[in-house]
XYZ file of N, CA, C and O in Angstrom:
804
model
N -51.465 0.143 157.160
C -50.567 1.256 157.462
C -49.935 1.068 158.838
O -50.554 0.557 159.758
N -48.733 1.533 159.008
C -48.050 1.381 160.282
C -48.473 2.495 161.227
O -48.846 3.583 160.822
N -48.408 2.220 162.502
C -48.703 3.234 163.504
C -47.458 3.519 164.292
O -46.506 2.753 164.287
N -47.489 4.642 165.036
C -46.326 5.018 165.830
C -46.043 3.986 166.908
O -44.907 3.742 167.276
N -47.128 3.343 167.445
C -46.938 2.364 168.508
C -46.128 1.169 168.040
O -45.410 0.544 168.808
N -46.269 0.828 166.744
C -45.547 -0.323 166.221
C -44.050 -0.113 166.278
O -43.274 -1.058 166.289
N -43.633 1.141 166.356
C -42.200 1.423 166.312
C -41.723 2.047 167.615
O -40.768 2.798 167.655
N -42.431 1.723 168.706
C -42.026 2.207 170.020
C -40.629 1.707 170.350
O -39.837 2.404 170.972
N -40.325 0.469 169.898
C -38.998 -0.096 170.153
C -37.920 0.803 169.586
O -36.888 1.032 170.204
N -38.185 1.358 168.408
C -37.222 2.253 167.768
C -37.035 3.513 168.609
O -35.921 3.935 168.878
N -38.140 4.095 169.087
C -38.047 5.306 169.896
C -37.336 5.041 171.209
O -36.548 5.853 171.674
N -37.617 3.886 171.837
C -36.959 3.545 173.093
C -35.467 3.396 172.892
O -34.657 3.831 173.694
N -35.097 2.791 171.779
C -33.682 2.586 171.485
C -32.971 3.918 171.331
O -31.861 4.123 171.808
N -33.660 4.867 170.675
C -33.067 6.179 170.477
C -32.884 6.916 171.806
O -31.903 7.604 172.020
N -33.877 6.756 172.715
C -33.800 7.473 173.980
C -32.686 6.950 174.865
O -32.206 7.638 175.759
N -32.220 5.705 174.617
C -31.157 5.130 175.417
C -29.772 5.479 174.883
O -28.762 5.142 175.473
N -29.735 6.138 173.754
C -28.459 6.497 173.140
C -27.952 7.773 173.803
O -28.497 8.847 173.611
N -26.874 7.671 174.591
C -26.378 8.810 175.360
C -25.237 9.542 174.655
O -24.552 10.348 175.260
N -25.009 9.228 173.384
C -23.942 9.897 172.648
C -24.274 11.374 172.501
O -25.377 11.751 172.123
N -23.338 12.232 172.819
C -23.540 13.675 172.737
C -22.868 14.232 171.489
O -21.681 14.002 171.255
N -23.641 14.939 170.686
C -23.109 15.531 169.461
C -22.596 16.927 169.777
O -23.270 17.706 170.454
N -21.403 17.243 169.301
C -20.844 18.564 169.563
C -21.645 19.627 168.809
O -22.368 19.335 167.867
N -21.485 20.865 169.227
C -22.259 21.963 168.650
C -21.985 22.083 167.158
O -20.846 21.990 166.715
N -23.059 22.287 166.390
C -22.920 22.405 164.952
C -22.327 23.752 164.570
O -22.492 24.739 165.282
N -21.643 23.778 163.436
C -21.112 25.021 162.892
C -21.776 25.287 161.556
O -22.187 24.366 160.860
N -21.840 26.561 161.179
C -22.387 26.911 159.883
C -21.352 26.601 158.811
O -20.166 26.366 159.097
N -21.787 26.619 157.552
C -20.859 26.371 156.444
C -19.735 27.396 156.433
O -18.569 27.059 156.217
N -20.075 28.671 156.663
C -19.049 29.716 156.657
C -18.040 29.500 157.775
O -16.840 29.735 157.608
N -18.503 29.047 158.944
C -17.598 28.773 160.067
C -16.645 27.632 159.730
O -15.461 27.681 160.038
N -17.171 26.594 159.069
C -16.312 25.481 158.675
C -15.259 25.927 157.651
O -14.108 25.493 157.687
N -15.659 26.798 156.739
C -14.738 27.233 155.688
C -13.552 28.008 156.245
O -12.452 27.953 155.698
N -13.780 28.752 157.336
C -12.704 29.561 157.919
C -12.033 28.895 159.111
O -11.098 29.441 159.679
N -12.475 27.715 159.478
C -11.948 27.017 160.647
C -10.503 26.584 160.424
O -10.203 25.859 159.488
N -9.600 27.024 161.295
C -8.192 26.622 161.248
C -7.646 26.624 159.825
O -7.196 25.611 159.297
N -7.676 27.794 159.217
C -7.266 27.912 157.818
C -5.833 27.471 157.576
O -5.471 27.071 156.467
N -4.984 27.511 158.609
C -3.581 27.138 158.447
C -3.339 25.645 158.633
O -2.231 25.162 158.435
N -4.341 24.911 159.046
C -4.198 23.476 159.300
C -4.364 22.718 157.985
O -5.458 22.612 157.444
N -3.261 22.161 157.460
C -3.290 21.503 156.155
C -4.183 20.270 156.144
O -4.935 20.044 155.193
N -4.107 19.453 157.209
C -4.912 18.228 157.256
C -6.402 18.571 157.328
O -7.232 17.902 156.702
N -6.731 19.621 158.073
C -8.127 20.040 158.159
C -8.595 20.601 156.825
O -9.738 20.384 156.407
N -7.702 21.296 156.146
C -8.049 21.848 154.833
C -8.376 20.717 153.853
O -9.324 20.813 153.070
N -7.597 19.623 153.911
C -7.864 18.476 153.028
C -9.191 17.823 153.373
O -9.928 17.388 152.496
N -9.484 17.757 154.700
C -10.754 17.166 155.123
C -11.921 17.993 154.607
O -12.904 17.464 154.088
N -11.806 19.328 154.725
C -12.880 20.200 154.262
C -13.039 20.094 152.739
O -14.154 20.107 152.229
N -11.924 19.962 152.049
C -11.984 19.826 150.591
C -12.671 18.526 150.203
O -13.445 18.473 149.242
N -12.408 17.431 150.975
C -13.025 16.143 150.685
C -14.540 16.192 150.878
O -15.288 15.448 150.252
N -15.010 17.091 151.749
C -16.443 17.264 151.965
C -17.065 18.231 150.969
O -18.278 18.402 150.933
N -16.238 18.865 150.156
C -16.765 19.800 149.172
C -16.968 21.205 149.699
O -17.685 22.001 149.100
N -16.307 21.550 150.826
C -16.511 22.866 151.417
C -15.774 23.974 150.676
O -15.980 25.139 150.970
N -14.903 23.598 149.748
C -14.136 24.611 149.034
C -14.696 24.865 147.636
O -14.124 25.615 146.870
N -15.784 24.235 147.305
C -16.361 24.378 145.967
C -17.679 25.149 146.043
O -18.188 25.436 147.115
N -18.214 25.469 144.862
C -19.472 26.209 144.789
C -20.638 25.304 145.171
O -20.851 24.253 144.566
N -21.399 25.747 146.151
C -22.539 24.964 146.612
C -23.723 25.176 145.668
O -23.978 26.286 145.209
N -24.448 24.107 145.377
C -25.605 24.189 144.493
C -26.734 24.973 145.155
O -26.841 25.012 146.383
N -27.604 25.570 144.360
C -28.775 26.247 144.933
C -29.735 25.231 145.537
O -29.600 24.027 145.327
N -30.720 25.713 146.294
C -31.707 24.828 146.908
C -32.497 24.076 145.844
O -32.583 24.498 144.686
N -33.072 22.956 146.243
C -33.879 22.153 145.323
C -34.989 23.003 144.711
O -35.281 22.910 143.521
N -35.625 23.822 145.548
C -36.574 24.829 145.061
C -36.568 25.981 146.064
O -36.186 25.796 147.227
N -36.956 27.212 145.650
C -36.894 28.377 146.538
C -37.648 28.133 147.855
O -38.769 27.638 147.852
N -36.999 28.449 148.969
C -37.628 28.292 150.264
C -37.585 26.878 150.826
O -38.143 26.615 151.894
N -36.945 25.966 150.120
C -36.868 24.563 150.568
C -36.040 24.475 151.853
O -34.857 24.803 151.864
N -36.658 24.042 152.956
C -35.975 23.971 154.238
C -35.367 22.593 154.521
O -34.689 22.407 155.526
N -35.614 21.628 153.648
C -35.059 20.290 153.859
C -33.538 20.324 153.806
O -32.950 21.032 152.987
N -32.914 19.553 154.668
C -31.454 19.459 154.665
C -30.970 18.231 153.914
O -29.899 18.238 153.341
N -31.765 17.167 153.946
C -31.472 15.970 153.161
C -32.649 15.736 152.223
O -33.787 15.607 152.671
N -32.379 15.691 150.933
C -33.411 15.488 149.924
C -33.169 14.124 149.277
O -32.245 13.961 148.485
N -33.986 13.130 149.635
C -33.865 11.802 149.032
C -34.560 11.856 147.679
O -35.782 11.962 147.599
N -33.797 11.796 146.614
C -34.359 11.965 145.286
C -34.920 10.661 144.719
O -35.977 10.646 144.094
N -34.225 9.566 144.928
C -34.732 8.270 144.468
C -34.032 7.127 145.195
O -32.925 7.292 145.716
N -34.702 5.999 145.225
C -34.119 4.765 145.732
C -34.277 3.710 144.652
O -35.350 3.590 144.040
N -33.227 2.968 144.425
C -33.281 1.888 143.441
C -33.149 0.541 144.140
O -32.269 0.349 144.988
N -34.049 -0.374 143.797
C -33.988 -1.751 144.282
C -33.322 -2.569 143.187
O -33.906 -2.801 142.123
N -32.081 -2.983 143.437
C -31.293 -3.702 142.433
C -31.339 -5.191 142.753
O -30.918 -5.621 143.832
N -31.869 -5.982 141.815
C -32.049 -7.425 142.012
C -31.235 -8.166 140.961
O -31.292 -7.836 139.772
N -30.492 -9.186 141.397
C -29.588 -9.868 140.461
C -30.322 -10.630 139.354
O -29.738 -10.926 138.310
N -31.602 -10.942 139.559
C -32.361 -11.675 138.534
C -33.054 -10.747 137.536
O -33.680 -11.214 136.592
N -32.936 -9.454 137.739
C -33.589 -8.485 136.856
C -32.548 -7.640 136.124
O -31.525 -7.278 136.696
N -32.843 -7.322 134.860
C -31.901 -6.536 134.065
C -31.865 -5.081 134.506
O -30.807 -4.444 134.497
N -33.019 -4.546 134.877
C -33.111 -3.143 135.257
C -33.531 -3.018 136.723
O -34.350 -3.809 137.203
N -32.984 -2.045 137.442
C -33.411 -1.842 138.833
C -34.826 -1.282 138.907
O -35.306 -0.642 137.963
N -35.505 -1.532 140.007
C -36.801 -0.922 140.274
C -36.525 0.420 140.950
O -35.838 0.477 141.969
N -37.032 1.487 140.374
C -36.717 2.827 140.862
C -37.914 3.459 141.562
O -39.016 3.498 141.005
N -37.693 3.917 142.788
C -38.702 4.681 143.523
C -38.384 6.159 143.324
O -37.397 6.667 143.862
N -39.196 6.845 142.561
C -39.004 8.278 142.340
C -39.628 9.033 143.506
O -40.847 9.038 143.687
N -38.793 9.688 144.309
C -39.274 10.342 145.525
C -39.303 11.863 145.405
O -39.138 12.577 146.392
N -39.523 12.340 144.206
C -39.486 13.780 143.977
C -40.812 14.471 144.283
O -40.898 15.690 144.213
N -41.870 13.697 144.594
C -43.130 14.342 144.965
C -43.874 13.495 145.997
O -43.669 12.291 146.119
N -44.749 14.161 146.758
C -45.477 13.531 147.854
C -46.403 12.423 147.373
O -46.585 11.409 148.045
N -47.010 12.590 146.210
C -47.950 11.601 145.702
C -47.264 10.259 145.471
O -47.799 9.207 145.811
N -46.071 10.312 144.902
C -45.310 9.084 144.657
C -45.003 8.377 145.964
O -45.110 7.147 146.063
N -44.619 9.145 146.990
C -44.283 8.570 148.292
C -45.505 7.888 148.899
O -45.414 6.783 149.450
N -46.683 8.510 148.784
C -47.909 7.921 149.331
C -48.276 6.630 148.607
O -48.741 5.663 149.225
N -48.073 6.588 147.300
C -48.446 5.409 146.517
C -47.560 4.205 146.823
O -47.970 3.064 146.631
N -46.345 4.456 147.305
C -45.431 3.357 147.612
C -46.014 2.384 148.636
O -45.772 1.181 148.572
N -46.779 2.906 149.597
C -47.302 2.088 150.691
C -48.228 0.983 150.198
O -48.319 -0.080 150.822
N -48.904 1.202 149.083
C -49.876 0.222 148.592
C -49.310 -0.699 147.506
O -49.996 -1.621 147.065
N -48.081 -0.467 147.089
C -47.478 -1.281 146.036
C -46.621 -2.393 146.624
O -46.090 -2.261 147.718
N -46.487 -3.491 145.894
C -45.608 -4.589 146.278
C -44.747 -4.956 145.074
O -45.265 -5.326 144.021
N -43.448 -4.855 145.257
C -42.514 -5.140 144.175
C -42.027 -6.582 144.304
O -41.578 -7.000 145.383
N -42.105 -7.339 143.230
C -41.809 -8.771 143.271
C -40.302 -9.054 143.282
O -39.548 -8.503 142.479
N -39.906 -9.926 144.206
C -38.533 -10.412 144.284
C -38.586 -11.930 144.337
O -39.283 -12.507 145.181
N -37.864 -12.604 143.453
C -37.846 -14.069 143.460
C -37.050 -14.585 144.660
O -36.048 -13.989 145.045
N -37.536 -15.678 145.270
C -36.853 -16.249 146.419
C -35.400 -16.578 146.072
O -35.081 -16.922 144.937
N -34.524 -16.431 147.033
C -33.082 -16.661 146.897
C -32.359 -15.611 146.050
O -31.150 -15.719 145.823
N -33.086 -14.604 145.566
C -32.434 -13.548 144.793
C -31.510 -12.729 145.696
O -31.752 -12.577 146.889
N -30.464 -12.195 145.094
C -29.580 -11.265 145.790
C -30.007 -9.853 145.404
O -30.116 -9.518 144.229
N -30.270 -9.032 146.402
C -30.742 -7.679 146.116
C -30.058 -6.678 147.041
O -29.485 -7.033 148.080
N -30.115 -5.416 146.648
C -29.576 -4.332 147.470
C -30.264 -3.033 147.096
O -30.911 -2.934 146.035
N -30.141 -2.048 147.961
C -30.715 -0.733 147.716
C -29.629 0.268 147.361
O -28.542 0.251 147.932
N -29.933 1.124 146.417
C -29.056 2.238 146.062
C -29.824 3.519 146.339
O -30.942 3.698 145.847
N -29.238 4.399 147.142
C -29.908 5.627 147.560
C -29.244 6.827 146.890
O -28.021 6.985 146.971
N -30.036 7.631 146.208
C -29.539 8.840 145.547
C -30.151 10.042 146.275
O -31.380 10.160 146.366
N -29.301 10.903 146.810
C -29.810 12.006 147.618
C -28.941 13.251 147.488
O -27.844 13.222 146.937
N -29.473 14.332 148.021
C -28.804 15.626 147.978
C -28.833 16.238 149.375
O -29.785 16.033 150.135
N -27.790 16.968 149.726
C -27.715 17.665 151.011
C -27.664 19.163 150.745
O -26.979 19.613 149.822
N -28.383 19.917 151.547
C -28.388 21.375 151.378
C -28.479 22.075 152.735
O -28.815 21.455 153.739
N -28.121 23.322 152.770
C -28.135 24.199 153.954
C -26.923 24.016 154.864
O -26.286 24.988 155.250
N -26.605 22.767 155.282
C -25.540 22.559 156.259
C -24.983 21.147 156.153
O -25.551 20.287 155.471
N -23.855 20.924 156.818
C -23.256 19.596 156.854
C -24.148 18.660 157.667
O -24.632 19.017 158.737
N -24.371 17.465 157.149
C -25.141 16.437 157.849
C -24.158 15.379 158.336
O -23.385 14.825 157.546
N -24.172 15.103 159.635
C -23.239 14.126 160.194
C -23.986 12.865 160.633
O -25.099 12.919 161.144
N -23.333 11.724 160.400
C -23.846 10.447 160.874
C -25.199 10.054 160.302
O -26.057 9.528 161.019
N -25.398 10.268 159.018
C -26.667 9.885 158.396
C -26.797 8.362 158.379
O -25.852 7.651 158.032
N -27.960 7.857 158.800
C -28.211 6.423 158.862
C -29.484 6.072 158.099
O -30.419 6.862 158.014
N -29.497 4.833 157.576
C -30.705 4.280 156.965
C -31.207 3.184 157.892
O -30.521 2.184 158.116
N -32.384 3.388 158.483
C -32.965 2.418 159.414
C -34.243 1.869 158.802
O -35.116 2.640 158.371
N -34.356 0.544 158.767
C -35.521 -0.075 158.134
C -36.045 -1.228 158.978
O -35.285 -2.067 159.449
N -37.369 -1.239 159.173
C -38.052 -2.334 159.861
C -38.892 -3.090 158.841
O -39.600 -2.468 158.040
N -38.833 -4.417 158.886
C -39.567 -5.250 157.937
C -40.526 -6.154 158.705
O -40.148 -6.783 159.695
N -41.777 -6.208 158.218
C -42.789 -7.057 158.851
C -43.467 -7.948 157.824
O -43.589 -7.589 156.647
N -43.905 -9.113 158.304
C -44.708 -10.030 157.481
C -45.914 -10.421 158.318
O -45.778 -10.896 159.437
N -47.103 -10.178 157.780
C -48.346 -10.445 158.501
C -48.364 -9.745 159.858
O -48.837 -10.293 160.854
N -47.802 -8.537 159.915
C -47.812 -7.751 161.135
C -46.772 -8.124 162.161
O -46.703 -7.528 163.237
N -45.926 -9.096 161.849
C -44.887 -9.554 162.781
C -43.520 -9.085 162.296
O -43.167 -9.285 161.132
N -42.754 -8.451 163.189
C -41.414 -7.984 162.826
C -40.514 -9.170 162.511
O -40.418 -10.120 163.284
N -39.857 -9.122 161.351
C -38.985 -10.227 160.942
C -37.542 -9.796 160.710
O -36.640 -10.625 160.671
N -37.300 -8.498 160.548
C -35.922 -8.065 160.292
C -35.796 -6.567 160.547
O -36.773 -5.822 160.497
N -34.558 -6.143 160.819
C -34.246 -4.738 160.993
C -32.896 -4.458 160.346
O -31.962 -5.246 160.466
N -32.810 -3.341 159.652
C -31.564 -2.906 159.027
C -31.185 -1.553 159.609
O -32.034 -0.676 159.778
N -29.924 -1.384 159.944
C -29.440 -0.100 160.454
C -28.056 0.131 159.845
O -27.059 -0.359 160.349
N -28.017 0.859 158.747
C -26.769 1.086 158.018
C -26.352 2.552 158.102
O -27.165 3.451 157.887
N -25.085 2.794 158.393
C -24.544 4.151 158.432
C -24.157 4.574 157.015
O -23.380 3.901 156.344
N -24.707 5.694 156.595
C -24.430 6.208 155.252
C -23.252 7.170 155.240
O -22.611 7.348 154.210
N -22.980 7.838 156.377
C -21.833 8.738 156.447
C -22.221 10.176 156.733
O -23.363 10.482 157.074
N -21.247 11.075 156.581
C -21.447 12.513 156.790
C -21.231 13.239 155.464
O -20.352 12.859 154.688
N -22.028 14.283 155.236
C -22.019 14.923 153.918
C -22.174 16.433 154.023
O -22.952 16.935 154.840
N -21.447 17.131 153.166
C -21.605 18.575 153.023
C -22.627 18.846 151.917
O -22.952 17.956 151.121
N -23.162 20.062 151.849
C -24.084 20.397 150.753
C -23.449 20.123 149.390
O -22.250 20.311 149.196
N -24.272 19.650 148.460
C -23.766 19.271 147.143
C -23.257 20.474 146.353
O -23.694 21.602 146.555
N -22.327 20.186 145.463
C -21.675 21.212 144.655
C -21.865 20.917 143.175
O -22.394 19.863 142.794
N -21.405 21.840 142.347
C -21.520 21.651 140.899
C -20.761 20.421 140.431
O -21.163 19.749 139.475
N -19.634 20.122 141.082
C -18.859 18.937 140.691
C -19.411 17.655 141.305
O -19.082 16.565 140.856
N -20.245 17.779 142.341
C -20.865 16.618 142.982
C -22.336 16.949 143.238
O -22.751 17.237 144.354
N -23.169 16.897 142.170
C -24.568 17.348 142.299
C -25.445 16.449 143.171
O -26.427 16.913 143.732
N -25.108 15.153 143.262
C -25.864 14.236 144.128
C -24.895 13.252 144.767
O -23.754 13.081 144.309
N -25.364 12.603 145.822
C -24.614 11.503 146.442
C -25.328 10.197 146.117
O -26.566 10.156 146.051
N -24.549 9.142 145.927
C -25.103 7.817 145.679
C -24.443 6.830 146.628
O -23.213 6.759 146.689
N -25.261 6.085 147.373
C -24.751 5.106 148.326
C -25.464 3.777 148.108
O -26.701 3.737 148.036
N -24.705 2.694 147.999
C -25.289 1.367 147.884
C -25.182 0.646 149.227
O -24.115 0.618 149.842
N -26.283 0.078 149.681
C -26.299 -0.680 150.921
C -25.799 -2.098 150.674
O -25.772 -2.569 149.527
N -25.380 -2.815 151.710
C -24.892 -4.190 151.541
C -25.962 -5.096 150.917
O -27.164 -4.876 151.081
N -25.502 -6.124 150.228
C -26.414 -7.076 149.590
C -27.131 -7.938 150.622
O -26.605 -8.215 151.699
N -28.337 -8.346 150.274
C -29.116 -9.281 151.093
C -29.646 -10.382 150.187
O -29.766 -10.196 148.972
N -29.992 -11.513 150.792
C -30.573 -12.618 150.033
C -32.033 -12.783 150.425
O -32.370 -12.838 151.615
N -32.902 -12.844 149.433
C -34.323 -13.023 149.703
C -34.565 -14.410 150.298
O -33.925 -15.383 149.892
N -35.462 -14.510 151.276
C -35.755 -15.815 151.874
C -36.420 -16.745 150.861
O -36.917 -16.286 149.829
N -36.443 -18.036 151.168
C -37.042 -19.006 150.253
C -37.905 -19.991 151.023
O -37.835 -20.088 152.250
N -38.714 -20.728 150.286
C -39.600 -21.714 150.888
C -41.033 -21.225 150.958
O -41.310 -20.022 150.858
N -41.944 -22.157 151.143
C -43.376 -21.845 151.148
C -43.742 -20.783 152.191
O -44.476 -19.847 151.922
N -43.206 -20.937 153.409
C -43.556 -20.018 154.482
C -42.947 -18.630 154.289
O -43.458 -17.637 154.823
N -41.859 -18.559 153.546
C -41.176 -17.272 153.352
C -41.825 -16.435 152.256
O -41.683 -15.212 152.244
N -42.543 -17.094 151.357
C -43.164 -16.346 150.265
C -44.328 -15.505 150.781
O -44.924 -15.808 151.791
N -44.611 -14.430 150.045
C -45.728 -13.579 150.423
C -45.331 -12.119 150.531
O -44.243 -11.715 150.100
N -46.207 -11.326 151.107
C -46.019 -9.878 151.176
C -45.270 -9.453 152.438
O -45.544 -9.952 153.531
N -44.346 -8.536 152.264
C -43.588 -7.946 153.362
C -43.760 -6.428 153.298
O -43.698 -5.839 152.217
N -43.965 -5.803 154.445
C -44.055 -4.343 154.502
C -42.811 -3.795 155.184
O -42.257 -4.427 156.090
N -42.380 -2.644 154.749
C -41.168 -2.029 155.301
C -41.438 -0.569 155.647
O -42.191 0.122 154.955
N -40.827 -0.126 156.731
C -40.812 1.291 157.090
C -39.346 1.719 157.146
O -38.552 1.136 157.884
N -38.984 2.685 156.326
C -37.604 3.148 156.234
C -37.504 4.588 156.729
O -38.382 5.408 156.443
N -36.424 4.868 157.446
C -36.181 6.218 157.965
C -34.742 6.633 157.672
O -33.839 5.786 157.677
N -34.548 7.926 157.438
C -33.221 8.506 157.240
C -32.963 9.441 158.413
O -33.583 10.500 158.512
N -32.051 9.072 159.291
C -31.851 9.763 160.566
C -30.394 10.187 160.698
O -29.489 9.440 160.300
N -30.163 11.379 161.263
C -28.780 11.825 161.451
C -28.384 11.816 162.925
O -29.157 11.385 163.792
N -27.178 12.289 163.219
C -26.643 12.288 164.586
C -27.490 13.110 165.552
O -27.470 12.880 166.762
N -28.211 14.097 165.031
C -29.059 14.946 165.870
C -30.438 14.325 166.095
O -31.327 14.982 166.628
N -30.620 13.072 165.675
C -31.891 12.353 165.793
C -32.989 12.964 164.918
O -34.186 12.748 165.165
N -32.588 13.734 163.913
C -33.559 14.303 162.980
C -33.926 13.237 161.952
O -33.040 12.633 161.334
N -35.214 12.995 161.789
C -35.699 12.061 160.778
C -36.030 12.859 159.512
O -36.979 13.635 159.493
N -35.237 12.665 158.465
C -35.378 13.474 157.254
C -36.464 12.952 156.315
O -36.980 13.703 155.492
N -36.793 11.660 156.427
C -37.840 11.094 155.573
C -38.258 9.736 156.123
O -37.419 8.961 156.586
N -39.564 9.466 156.093
C -40.087 8.147 156.429
C -40.807 7.596 155.212
O -41.633 8.298 154.610
N -40.492 6.368 154.845
C -41.117 5.718 153.692
C -41.814 4.441 154.128
O -41.244 3.640 154.869
N -43.041 4.244 153.656
C -43.753 2.980 153.817
C -43.802 2.305 152.449
O -44.317 2.890 151.487
N -43.267 1.113 152.347
C -43.256 0.424 151.061
C -43.217 -1.082 151.316
O -43.270 -1.511 152.473
N -43.175 -1.883 150.275
C -43.156 -3.312 150.502
C -42.741 -4.113 149.277
O -42.642 -3.572 148.164
N -42.503 -5.403 149.512
C -42.134 -6.320 148.437
C -42.946 -7.603 148.585
O -43.534 -7.872 149.645
N -42.965 -8.380 147.533
C -43.585 -9.703 147.562
C -42.530 -10.734 147.149
O -41.954 -10.634 146.054
N -42.263 -11.695 148.022
C -41.343 -12.774 147.689
C -42.129 -13.843 146.929
O -43.143 -14.356 147.430
N -41.692 -14.146 145.706
C -42.414 -15.096 144.850
C -41.533 -16.299 144.531
O -40.305 -16.264 144.691
N -42.163 -17.362 144.059
C -41.452 -18.603 143.733
C -40.490 -18.382 142.575
O -40.798 -17.655 141.640
N -39.342 -19.003 142.668
C -38.312 -18.844 141.627
C -38.772 -19.485 140.320
O -39.368 -20.535 140.329
């Protein structure tokens, strides 16, 4: 299992980020903001602010970003490997599983999620990868900004850039990953511990 100390580098990096986020507005404030501004009206419409917002995932749900599932899409496999993240037990079990990827395979992640309560700005997917306890790679992809989901757009789906699995005797074996979903306010919406095994082609 990973410890907080292992990711001190991540925390230090965040503390050095001096970007200042402007004050957040509520959904109602955004809806009435500069009603006569046509370009702003189009922007709000593109975010779904003019449509009916879906109800919460469940009553009393305070989460703003709900990661429903992640799919690991591998070019050598007919079907993607799906991580169902709809319950805590599934998330805990991910840490002990290793999903096989053949060396030199091309793979990518597809993230399916929902936003509720308020607009989320600057959502990022940050991932650290280790092999035998040694950091070997880091991913930091910007997913974008999103308004709460609507009846016409019940979920968001984002595919990350493709990667190629390493090859060779030394590259094969188990890799552990820690993934985080972080927004402009430095809020971490979910942390996942999971892993893969690179196997011979």
